[in-house]
Backbone as numpy.savetxt, mean C-alpha at the origin, in Angstrom:
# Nx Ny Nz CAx CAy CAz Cx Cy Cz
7.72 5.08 -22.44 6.45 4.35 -22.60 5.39 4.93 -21.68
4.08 5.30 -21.97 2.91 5.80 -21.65 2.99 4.41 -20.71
2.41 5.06 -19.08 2.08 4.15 -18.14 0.22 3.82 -18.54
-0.11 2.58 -18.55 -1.71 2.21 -18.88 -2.63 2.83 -18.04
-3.90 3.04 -18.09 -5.00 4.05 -17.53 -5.16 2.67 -16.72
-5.60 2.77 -15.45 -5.79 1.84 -14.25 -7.33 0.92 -14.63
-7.39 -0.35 -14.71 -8.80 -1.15 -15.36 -9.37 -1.56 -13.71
-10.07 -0.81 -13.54 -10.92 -0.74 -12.15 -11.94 0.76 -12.21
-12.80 0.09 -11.40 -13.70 0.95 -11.29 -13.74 1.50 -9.82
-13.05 1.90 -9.13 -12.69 2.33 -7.76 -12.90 3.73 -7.43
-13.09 4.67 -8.28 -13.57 6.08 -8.92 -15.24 6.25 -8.70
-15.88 4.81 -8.74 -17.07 5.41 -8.52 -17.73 5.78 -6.81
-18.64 6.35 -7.04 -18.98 6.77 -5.52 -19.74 5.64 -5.25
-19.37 4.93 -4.30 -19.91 3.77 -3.91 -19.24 3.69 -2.48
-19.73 3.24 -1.23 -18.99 2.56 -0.53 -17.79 1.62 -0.48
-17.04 1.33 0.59 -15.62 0.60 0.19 -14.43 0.61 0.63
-13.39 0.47 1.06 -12.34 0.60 1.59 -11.25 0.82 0.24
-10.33 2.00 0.34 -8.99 2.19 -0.54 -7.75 2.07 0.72
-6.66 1.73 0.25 -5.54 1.48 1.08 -4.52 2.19 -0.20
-4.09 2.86 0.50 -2.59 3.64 -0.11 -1.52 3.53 0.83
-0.34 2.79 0.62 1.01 2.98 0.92 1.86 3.34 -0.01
2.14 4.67 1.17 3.05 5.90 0.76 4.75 5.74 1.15
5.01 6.24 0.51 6.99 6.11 0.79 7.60 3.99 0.91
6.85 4.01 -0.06 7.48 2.70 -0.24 8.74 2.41 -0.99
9.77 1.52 -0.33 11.29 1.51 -1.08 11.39 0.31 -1.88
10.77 0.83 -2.88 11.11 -0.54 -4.60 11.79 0.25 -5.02
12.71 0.42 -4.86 13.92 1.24 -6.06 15.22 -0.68 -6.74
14.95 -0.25 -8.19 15.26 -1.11 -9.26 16.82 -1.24 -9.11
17.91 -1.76 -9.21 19.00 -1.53 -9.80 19.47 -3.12 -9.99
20.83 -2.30 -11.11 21.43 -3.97 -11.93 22.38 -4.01 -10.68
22.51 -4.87 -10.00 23.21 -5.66 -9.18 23.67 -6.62 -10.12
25.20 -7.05 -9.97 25.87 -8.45 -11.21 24.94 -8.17 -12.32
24.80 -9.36 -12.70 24.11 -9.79 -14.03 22.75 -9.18 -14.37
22.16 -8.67 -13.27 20.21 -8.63 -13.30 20.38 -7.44 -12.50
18.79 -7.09 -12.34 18.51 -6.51 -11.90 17.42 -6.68 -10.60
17.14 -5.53 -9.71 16.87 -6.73 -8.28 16.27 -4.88 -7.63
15.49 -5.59 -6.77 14.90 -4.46 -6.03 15.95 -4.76 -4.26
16.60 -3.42 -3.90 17.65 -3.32 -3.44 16.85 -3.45 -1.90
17.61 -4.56 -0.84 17.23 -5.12 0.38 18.43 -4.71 1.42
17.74 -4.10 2.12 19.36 -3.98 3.42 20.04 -5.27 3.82
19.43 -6.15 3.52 20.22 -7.60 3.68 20.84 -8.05 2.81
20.18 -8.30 1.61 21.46 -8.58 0.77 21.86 -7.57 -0.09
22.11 -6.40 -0.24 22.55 -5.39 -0.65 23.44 -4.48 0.42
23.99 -4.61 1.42 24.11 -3.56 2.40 25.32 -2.61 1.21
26.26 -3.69 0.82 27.32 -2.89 0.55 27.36 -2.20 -0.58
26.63 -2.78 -1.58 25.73 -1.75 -2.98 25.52 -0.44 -3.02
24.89 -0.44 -1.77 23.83 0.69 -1.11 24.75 1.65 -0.98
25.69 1.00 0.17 26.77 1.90 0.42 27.45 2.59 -0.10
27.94 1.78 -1.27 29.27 2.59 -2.50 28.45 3.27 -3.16
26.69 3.51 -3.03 26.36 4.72 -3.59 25.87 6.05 -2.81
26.51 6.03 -1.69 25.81 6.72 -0.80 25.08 6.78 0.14
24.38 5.73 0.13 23.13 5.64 0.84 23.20 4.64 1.86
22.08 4.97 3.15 21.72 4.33 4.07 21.53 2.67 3.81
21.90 1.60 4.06 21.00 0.09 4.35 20.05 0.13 4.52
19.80 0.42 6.42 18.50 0.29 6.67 17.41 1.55 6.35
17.42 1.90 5.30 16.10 2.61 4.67 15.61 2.02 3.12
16.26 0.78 2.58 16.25 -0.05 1.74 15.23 -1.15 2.63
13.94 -0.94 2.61 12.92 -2.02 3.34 11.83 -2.17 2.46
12.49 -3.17 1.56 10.83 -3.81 0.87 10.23 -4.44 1.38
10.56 -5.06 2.54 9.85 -6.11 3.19 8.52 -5.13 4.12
9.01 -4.01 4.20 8.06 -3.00 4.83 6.27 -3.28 3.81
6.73 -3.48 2.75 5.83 -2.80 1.60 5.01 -4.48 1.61
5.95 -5.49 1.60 5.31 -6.81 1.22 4.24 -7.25 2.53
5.02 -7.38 3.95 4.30 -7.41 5.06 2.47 -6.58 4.56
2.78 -5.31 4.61 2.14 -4.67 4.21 0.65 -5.34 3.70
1.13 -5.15 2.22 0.24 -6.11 1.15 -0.57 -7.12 1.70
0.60 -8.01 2.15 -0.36 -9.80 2.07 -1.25 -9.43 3.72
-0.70 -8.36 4.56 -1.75 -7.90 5.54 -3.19 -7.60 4.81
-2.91 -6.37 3.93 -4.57 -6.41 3.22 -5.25 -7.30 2.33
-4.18 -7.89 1.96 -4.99 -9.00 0.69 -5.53 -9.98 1.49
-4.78 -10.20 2.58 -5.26 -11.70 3.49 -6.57 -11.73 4.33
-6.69 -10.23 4.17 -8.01 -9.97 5.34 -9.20 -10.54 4.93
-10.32 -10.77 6.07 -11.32 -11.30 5.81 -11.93 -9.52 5.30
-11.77 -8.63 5.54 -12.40 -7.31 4.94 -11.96 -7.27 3.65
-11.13 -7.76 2.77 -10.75 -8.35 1.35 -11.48 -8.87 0.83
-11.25 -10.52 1.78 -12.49 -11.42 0.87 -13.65 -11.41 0.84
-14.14 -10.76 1.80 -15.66 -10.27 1.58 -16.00 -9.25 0.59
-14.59 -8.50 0.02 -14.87 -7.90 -1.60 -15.21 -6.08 -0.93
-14.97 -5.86 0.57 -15.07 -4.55 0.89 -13.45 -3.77 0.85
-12.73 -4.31 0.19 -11.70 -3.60 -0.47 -11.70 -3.06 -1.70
-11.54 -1.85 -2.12 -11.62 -1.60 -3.47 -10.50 -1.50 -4.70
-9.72 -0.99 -3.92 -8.53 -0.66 -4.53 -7.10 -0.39 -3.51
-6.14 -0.95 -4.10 -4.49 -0.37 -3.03 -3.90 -0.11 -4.26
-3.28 1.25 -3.70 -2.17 1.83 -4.32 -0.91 1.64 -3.76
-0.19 1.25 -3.98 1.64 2.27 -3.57 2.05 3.10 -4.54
2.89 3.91 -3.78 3.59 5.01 -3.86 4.96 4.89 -3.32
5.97 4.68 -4.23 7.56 4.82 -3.78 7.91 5.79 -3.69
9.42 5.73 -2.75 9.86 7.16 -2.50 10.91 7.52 -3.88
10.59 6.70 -4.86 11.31 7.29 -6.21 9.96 7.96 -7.17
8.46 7.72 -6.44 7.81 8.92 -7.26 6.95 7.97 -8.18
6.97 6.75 -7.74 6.20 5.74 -9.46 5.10 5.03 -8.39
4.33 5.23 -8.97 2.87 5.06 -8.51 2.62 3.69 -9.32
1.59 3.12 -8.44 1.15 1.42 -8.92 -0.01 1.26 -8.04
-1.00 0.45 -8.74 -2.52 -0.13 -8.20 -2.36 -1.35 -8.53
-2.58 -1.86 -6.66 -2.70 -3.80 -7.01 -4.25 -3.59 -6.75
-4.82 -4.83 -7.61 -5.93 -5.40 -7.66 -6.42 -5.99 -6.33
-7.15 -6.14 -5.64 -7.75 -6.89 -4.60 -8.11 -8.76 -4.76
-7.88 -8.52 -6.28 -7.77 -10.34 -6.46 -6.54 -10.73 -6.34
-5.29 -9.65 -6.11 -3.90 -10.39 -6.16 -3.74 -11.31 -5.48
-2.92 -12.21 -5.86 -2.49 -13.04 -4.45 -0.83 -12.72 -4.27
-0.28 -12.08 -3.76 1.34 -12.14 -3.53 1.84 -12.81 -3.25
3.07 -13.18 -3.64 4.21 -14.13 -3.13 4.36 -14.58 -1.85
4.01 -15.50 -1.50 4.19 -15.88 0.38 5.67 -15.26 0.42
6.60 -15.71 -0.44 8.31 -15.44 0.20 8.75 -13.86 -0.58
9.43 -13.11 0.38 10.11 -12.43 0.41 10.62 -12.15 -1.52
11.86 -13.44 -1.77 12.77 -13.19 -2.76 11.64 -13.06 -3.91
10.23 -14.13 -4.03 9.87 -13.84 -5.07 8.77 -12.84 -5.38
8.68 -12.12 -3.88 7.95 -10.99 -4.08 8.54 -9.51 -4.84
10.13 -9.38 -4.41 10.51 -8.82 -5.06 11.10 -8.83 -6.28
11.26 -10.71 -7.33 11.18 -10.16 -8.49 10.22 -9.97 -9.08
8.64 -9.67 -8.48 7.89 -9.80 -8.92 7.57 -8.05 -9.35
8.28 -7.63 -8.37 8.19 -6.30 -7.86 9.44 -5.61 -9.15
10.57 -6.35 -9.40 11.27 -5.95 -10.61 10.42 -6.35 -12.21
9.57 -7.11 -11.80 8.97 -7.16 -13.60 7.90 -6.39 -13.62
7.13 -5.96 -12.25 6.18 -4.75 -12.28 6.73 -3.50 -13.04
7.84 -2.97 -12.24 8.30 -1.81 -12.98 9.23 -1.75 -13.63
9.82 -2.34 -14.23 10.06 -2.96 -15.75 9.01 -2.86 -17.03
8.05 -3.58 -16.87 7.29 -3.82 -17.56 5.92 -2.82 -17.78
5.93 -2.43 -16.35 4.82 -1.37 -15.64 3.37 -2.37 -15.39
3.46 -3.59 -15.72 2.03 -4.21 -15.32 2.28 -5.98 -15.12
1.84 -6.18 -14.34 1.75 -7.68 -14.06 0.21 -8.39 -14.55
-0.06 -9.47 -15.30 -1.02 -10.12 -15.68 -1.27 -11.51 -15.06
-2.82 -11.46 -15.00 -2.99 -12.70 -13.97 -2.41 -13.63 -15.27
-2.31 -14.76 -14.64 -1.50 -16.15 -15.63 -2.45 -17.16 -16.39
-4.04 -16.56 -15.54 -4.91 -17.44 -16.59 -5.84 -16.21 -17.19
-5.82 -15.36 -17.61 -6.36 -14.36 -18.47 -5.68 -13.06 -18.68
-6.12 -11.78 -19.24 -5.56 -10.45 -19.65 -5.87 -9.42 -18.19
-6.55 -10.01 -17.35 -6.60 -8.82 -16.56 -5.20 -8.21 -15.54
-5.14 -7.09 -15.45 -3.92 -6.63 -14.89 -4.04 -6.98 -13.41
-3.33 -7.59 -12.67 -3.38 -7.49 -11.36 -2.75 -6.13 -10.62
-1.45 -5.73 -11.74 -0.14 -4.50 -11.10 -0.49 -3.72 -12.68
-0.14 -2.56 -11.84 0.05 -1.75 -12.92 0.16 -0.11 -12.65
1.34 0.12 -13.11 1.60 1.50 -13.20 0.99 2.49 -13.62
0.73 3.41 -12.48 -0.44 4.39 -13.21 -0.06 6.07 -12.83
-0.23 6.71 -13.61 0.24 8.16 -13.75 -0.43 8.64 -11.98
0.67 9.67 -11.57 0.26 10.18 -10.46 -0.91 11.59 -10.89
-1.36 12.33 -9.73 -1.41 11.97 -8.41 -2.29 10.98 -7.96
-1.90 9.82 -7.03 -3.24 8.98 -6.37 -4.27 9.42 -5.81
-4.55 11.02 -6.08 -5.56 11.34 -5.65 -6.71 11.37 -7.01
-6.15 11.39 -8.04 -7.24 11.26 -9.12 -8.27 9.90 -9.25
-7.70 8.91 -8.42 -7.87 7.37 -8.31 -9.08 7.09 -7.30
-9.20 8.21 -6.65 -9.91 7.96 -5.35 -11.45 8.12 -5.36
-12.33 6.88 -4.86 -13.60 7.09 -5.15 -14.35 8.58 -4.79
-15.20 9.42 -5.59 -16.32 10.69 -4.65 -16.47 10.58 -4.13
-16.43 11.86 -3.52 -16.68 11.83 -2.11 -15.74 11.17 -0.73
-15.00 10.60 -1.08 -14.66 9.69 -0.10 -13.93 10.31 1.17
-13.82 9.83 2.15 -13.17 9.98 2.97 -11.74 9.58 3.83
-10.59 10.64 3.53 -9.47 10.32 3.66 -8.67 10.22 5.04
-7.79 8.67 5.09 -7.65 9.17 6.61 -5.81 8.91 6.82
-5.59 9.51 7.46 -3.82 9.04 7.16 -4.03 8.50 8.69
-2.59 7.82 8.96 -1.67 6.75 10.25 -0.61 7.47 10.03
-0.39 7.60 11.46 1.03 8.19 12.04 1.11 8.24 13.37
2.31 7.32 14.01 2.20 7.64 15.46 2.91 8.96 15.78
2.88 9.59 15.07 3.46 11.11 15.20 2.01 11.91 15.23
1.00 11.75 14.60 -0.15 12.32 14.48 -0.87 12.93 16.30
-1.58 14.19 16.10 -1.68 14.64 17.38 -2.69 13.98 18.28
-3.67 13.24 17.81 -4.86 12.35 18.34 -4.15 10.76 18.30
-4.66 9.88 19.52 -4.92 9.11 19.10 -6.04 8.57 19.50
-6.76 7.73 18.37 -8.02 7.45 18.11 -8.37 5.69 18.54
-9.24 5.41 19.19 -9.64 3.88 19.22 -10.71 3.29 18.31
-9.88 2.57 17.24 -10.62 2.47 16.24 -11.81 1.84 15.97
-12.28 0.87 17.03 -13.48 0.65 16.82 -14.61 1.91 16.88
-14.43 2.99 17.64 -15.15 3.89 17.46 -14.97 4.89 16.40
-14.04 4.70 15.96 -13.58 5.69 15.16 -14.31 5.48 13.81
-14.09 3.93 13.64 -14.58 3.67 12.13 -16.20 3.49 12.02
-16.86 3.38 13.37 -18.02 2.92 13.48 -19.03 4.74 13.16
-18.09 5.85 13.53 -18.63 7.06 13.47 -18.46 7.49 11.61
-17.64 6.33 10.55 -17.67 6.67 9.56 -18.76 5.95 8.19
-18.80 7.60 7.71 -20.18 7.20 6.58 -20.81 5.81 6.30
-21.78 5.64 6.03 -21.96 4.19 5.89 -22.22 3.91 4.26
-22.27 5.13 3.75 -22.73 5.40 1.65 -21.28 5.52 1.08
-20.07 6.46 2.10 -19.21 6.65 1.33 -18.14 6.04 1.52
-17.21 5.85 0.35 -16.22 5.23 0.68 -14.86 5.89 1.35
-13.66 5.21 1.74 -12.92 5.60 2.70 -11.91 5.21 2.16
-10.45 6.41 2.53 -9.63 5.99 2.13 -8.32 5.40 3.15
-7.24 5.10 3.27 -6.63 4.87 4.34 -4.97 5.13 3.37
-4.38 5.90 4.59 -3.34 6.11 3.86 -2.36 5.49 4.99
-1.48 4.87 5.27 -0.53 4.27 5.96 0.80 4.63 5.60
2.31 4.72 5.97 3.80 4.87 5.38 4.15 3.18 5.28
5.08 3.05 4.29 5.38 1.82 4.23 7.14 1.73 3.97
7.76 2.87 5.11 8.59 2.72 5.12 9.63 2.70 6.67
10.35 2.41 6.67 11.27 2.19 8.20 11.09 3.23 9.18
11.54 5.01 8.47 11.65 5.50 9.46 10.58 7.10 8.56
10.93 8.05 9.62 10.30 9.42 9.25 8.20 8.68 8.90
7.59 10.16 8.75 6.25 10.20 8.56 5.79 9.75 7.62
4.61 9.94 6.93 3.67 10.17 6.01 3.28 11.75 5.97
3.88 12.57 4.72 3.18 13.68 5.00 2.60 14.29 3.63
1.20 13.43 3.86 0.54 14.20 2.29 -0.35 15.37 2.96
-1.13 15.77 1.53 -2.27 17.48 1.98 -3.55 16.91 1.37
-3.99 15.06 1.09 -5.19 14.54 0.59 -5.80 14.41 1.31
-5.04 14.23 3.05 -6.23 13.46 4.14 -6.93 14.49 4.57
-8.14 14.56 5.27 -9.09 14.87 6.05 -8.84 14.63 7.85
-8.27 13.42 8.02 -8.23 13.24 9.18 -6.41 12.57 9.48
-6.16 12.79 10.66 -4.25 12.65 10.67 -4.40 11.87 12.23
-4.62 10.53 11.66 -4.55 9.96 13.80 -4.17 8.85 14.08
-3.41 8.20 15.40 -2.54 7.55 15.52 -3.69 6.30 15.69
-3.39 5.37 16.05 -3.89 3.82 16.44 -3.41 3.57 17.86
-2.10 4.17 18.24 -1.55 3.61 19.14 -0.94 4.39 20.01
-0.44 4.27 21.20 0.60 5.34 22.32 2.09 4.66 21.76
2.29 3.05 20.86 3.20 2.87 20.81 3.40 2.76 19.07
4.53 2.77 18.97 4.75 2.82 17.29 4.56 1.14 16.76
4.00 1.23 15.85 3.49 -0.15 15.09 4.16 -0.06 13.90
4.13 -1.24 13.36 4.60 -1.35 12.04 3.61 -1.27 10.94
3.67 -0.95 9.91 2.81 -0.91 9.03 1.37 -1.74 8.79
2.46 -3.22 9.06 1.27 -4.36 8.89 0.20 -4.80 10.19
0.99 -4.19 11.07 0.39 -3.76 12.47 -0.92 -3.02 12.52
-0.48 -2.05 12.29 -1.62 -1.03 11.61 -2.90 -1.46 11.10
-2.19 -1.77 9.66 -3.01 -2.03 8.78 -4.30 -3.62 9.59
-3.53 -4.50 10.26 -4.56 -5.18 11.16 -5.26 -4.66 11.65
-4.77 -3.68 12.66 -6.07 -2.96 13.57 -7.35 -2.56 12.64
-6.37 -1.45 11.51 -7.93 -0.97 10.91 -8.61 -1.90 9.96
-8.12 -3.28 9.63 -9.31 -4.27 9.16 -9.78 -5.13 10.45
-9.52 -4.98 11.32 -10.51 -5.71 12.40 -11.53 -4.89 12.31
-11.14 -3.89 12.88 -12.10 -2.49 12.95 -12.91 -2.50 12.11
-12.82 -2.72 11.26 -13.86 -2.92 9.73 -14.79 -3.77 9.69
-14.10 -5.06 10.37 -14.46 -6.35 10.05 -15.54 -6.13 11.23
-15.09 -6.14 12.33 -16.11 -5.87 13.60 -17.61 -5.04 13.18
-17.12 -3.94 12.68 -18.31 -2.41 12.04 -19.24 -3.61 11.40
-18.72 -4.39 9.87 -19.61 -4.85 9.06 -20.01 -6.34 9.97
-19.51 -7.14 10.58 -19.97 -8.31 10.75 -19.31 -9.27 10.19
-18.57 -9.02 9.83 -17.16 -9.54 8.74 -16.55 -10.95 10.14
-17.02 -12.00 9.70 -16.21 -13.21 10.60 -15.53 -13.59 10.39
């Protein structure tokens, strides 16, 4: 099945914030009866009889994540444009900035099994897509012009972000690329700029706070 062309306008050159999390672990499998996006907690031994590590099975990496950017006041003020993820099985997806995610854990991830299943989630009172699977690379997605920035406390700078974001364009939009997984980097060739937040390692949703304060502070965002 043809994955659907993405219904957003996030492509245009406009000012704006994009959020991409990269190496995210939604990988699908039939566990018993169903099928279930695989958790180092309740999957350890699944995991195992196929090889693989537990703890690199972290969706909760990806959900934290999310309801970090959806919840922000740099959200509801509508200076978000678009979030992508990117799993480390290669399937690309754009949530909407009107999503609202699952407060809990379990029903975030079957929400996360009828996404890619289905390849699109629909709000419940009309046709618009909130999820939806969209052909790679996420760089075709990305507003003109914009400006790309990756997170890594491996990265050779680190930067204090109120200055950092305050020295960026005020016409163009920006992208932010974060990892949304347990361990190892982020290592794409889209960013422009490669810099840490911190001397200490943060977690994703960690992160992702700093650089919407930072935002929020720049615009006036209360």
């Amino acid at each position: 099945m043809e994955p659907p062309p993405p219904d957003d306008d996030a492509n245009r050159k406009d000012g704006g914030y994009v959020f991409v999390l990269e190496l995210a672990t939604l990988e699908t499998a039939k566990v018993g009866k169903g099928y279930a996006i695989l958790n180092c907690d309740d999957h350890a031994n699944f995991i195992r009889r196929h090889g693989k590590q537990p703890g690199d099975h972290r969706p909760d990496i990806c959900h934290q994540a999310l309801l970090a950017i959806l919840d922000s006041p740099l959200n509801k003020a509508g200076m978000v444009k678009a979030i992508y993820v990117n799993t480390q099985k290669n399937v690309l997806f754009r949530v909407s900035p009107k999503t609202r995610v699952p407060r809990t854990f379990k029903r975030f991830c079957g929400l996360m099994v009828q996404l890619l299943q289905k390849l699109s989630v629909r709000s419940s009172n009309g046709p618009e897509k909130l999820m939806q699977v969209v052909k790679q690379p996420v760089t075709k997605y990305f507003p003109a012009g914009a400006r790309r920035v990756g997170f890594s406390f491996s990265a050779p700078e680190v930067k204090k972000l109120p200055e950092y974001v305050e020295a960026l364009p005020e016409d163009a939009a920006v992208v932010f690329t974060i990892g949304a997984m347990a361990h190892g980097k982020v290592d794409v060739a889209y960013t422009d700029d490669f810099i840490s937040v911190s001397r200490y390692p943060l977690s994703a949703a960690c992160c992702i706070g700093r650089i919407c304060n930072a935002l929020e502070l720049k615009h006036d965002i209360v």
